[in-house]
Amino acid sequence: MIDTPAVARTPHVAAATLAADVGGTWTRLRVGGAQAPVERLRSPGRLNQPGRSVAELREDMVGLLCRAAPPGARAALSFGAAIDHLTGTVYGSAPLWGPEDAPYDLAAALRRRRPDVTWNLVNDVTAALADFAAGHARPGTRRIGYLTISSGIALRVADWDRKHIPVDDRGLQGEIGHLPAMVTGSVPERSGLPCACGAPGHLASIASGPGIARLAERLGLVAGSELPAWLPEALAAGHPGARRLLELCVEPVANMLRTLWCLDPHLDLLGLGGGVVEGLGAPYAEELRRQLAAPTSYADRGRDAAWLADRLVFCGPGTVDALRGAERIGEWLPGIVP
Ligand SMILES: [Zn+2]
């Protein structure tokens, strides 16, 4: 028997991790990876603390995240606002910081306070796409997207093979909620609806949760605040006004998807989620499929049920998780490029 000398081994210690999903109302934190428990806290923001100044709220946010990060951690943050993915600058978040629209370099503030931590910030739709892709991409999937229709509307598309998410020179992609809505036919009640960004007639003015509520009021159906409770039941009962409302709100989404497939024929898979899609469920999915089945021109001959079933995934509540997506985002980061 040969004596083996005792070798001092360098202990292999994986860097601790922090994942956070920061929304307007709630912040969810998880230290230590996918099996660890999730902590849910009220987000320091305008919605929860209307009395505090934007500077104080931002300071509170930095403090919260820095306290949560273990020494030397890799931190991945999903943030519910338009973000410059190249720098971590937040372009504005009404629920957190009100109408303040000066960009805020949150990543730089975090790095100043905790330089021992590796901070990565992505938008929550990007994080949701990372989670959706991990669960749904198939062999042969070329491009994959995730569309959220909620209090706002945004889309993110990735090249799946290359784990590549192209962004523009401001680090953005797919903030489609603030593009002019594509609608046909003149419907006076639907025209000129205000958007949260201040401009009229955007996709989000009509098709987001608040947009649908405003249109319901204009159509004289129900007060906007009562819509979430009223609409699912009214649709189930076949209420003609509810059917009309759904048709008008889905139309610009259907037209956006037609355009998307026209410009990107290799977009093989698209997940749809967010409060509107999840809250309305089957009637929303059926109306979108019904509109997409109708041909509009030789360029768009309509899509049959099998074609749509192969490409559209309607995600139920909780199936796509931005916190889990933040944990997955590390493998994507080298591919988020201008
Ligand atoms: Zn807008």
JSON list of C-alpha atoms and ligand atoms in Angstrom, two decimals, residues 178 195 197 202, ligand 1:
[
{"chain": "A", "resi": 178, "resn": "HIS", "atom": "CA", "xyz": [-46.05, 51.80, -26.92]},
{"chain": "A", "resi": 195, "resn": "CYS", "atom": "CA", "xyz": [-51.93, 55.16, -22.92]},
{"chain": "A", "resi": 197, "resn": "CYS", "atom": "CA", "xyz": [-47.17, 56.74, -21.31]},
{"chain": "A", "resi": 202, "resn": "HIS", "atom": "CA", "xyz": [-51.01, 52.83, -28.53]},
{"chain": "B", "resi": 1, "resn": "ZN", "atom": "ZN", "xyz": [-47.80, 54.19, -24.68]}
]
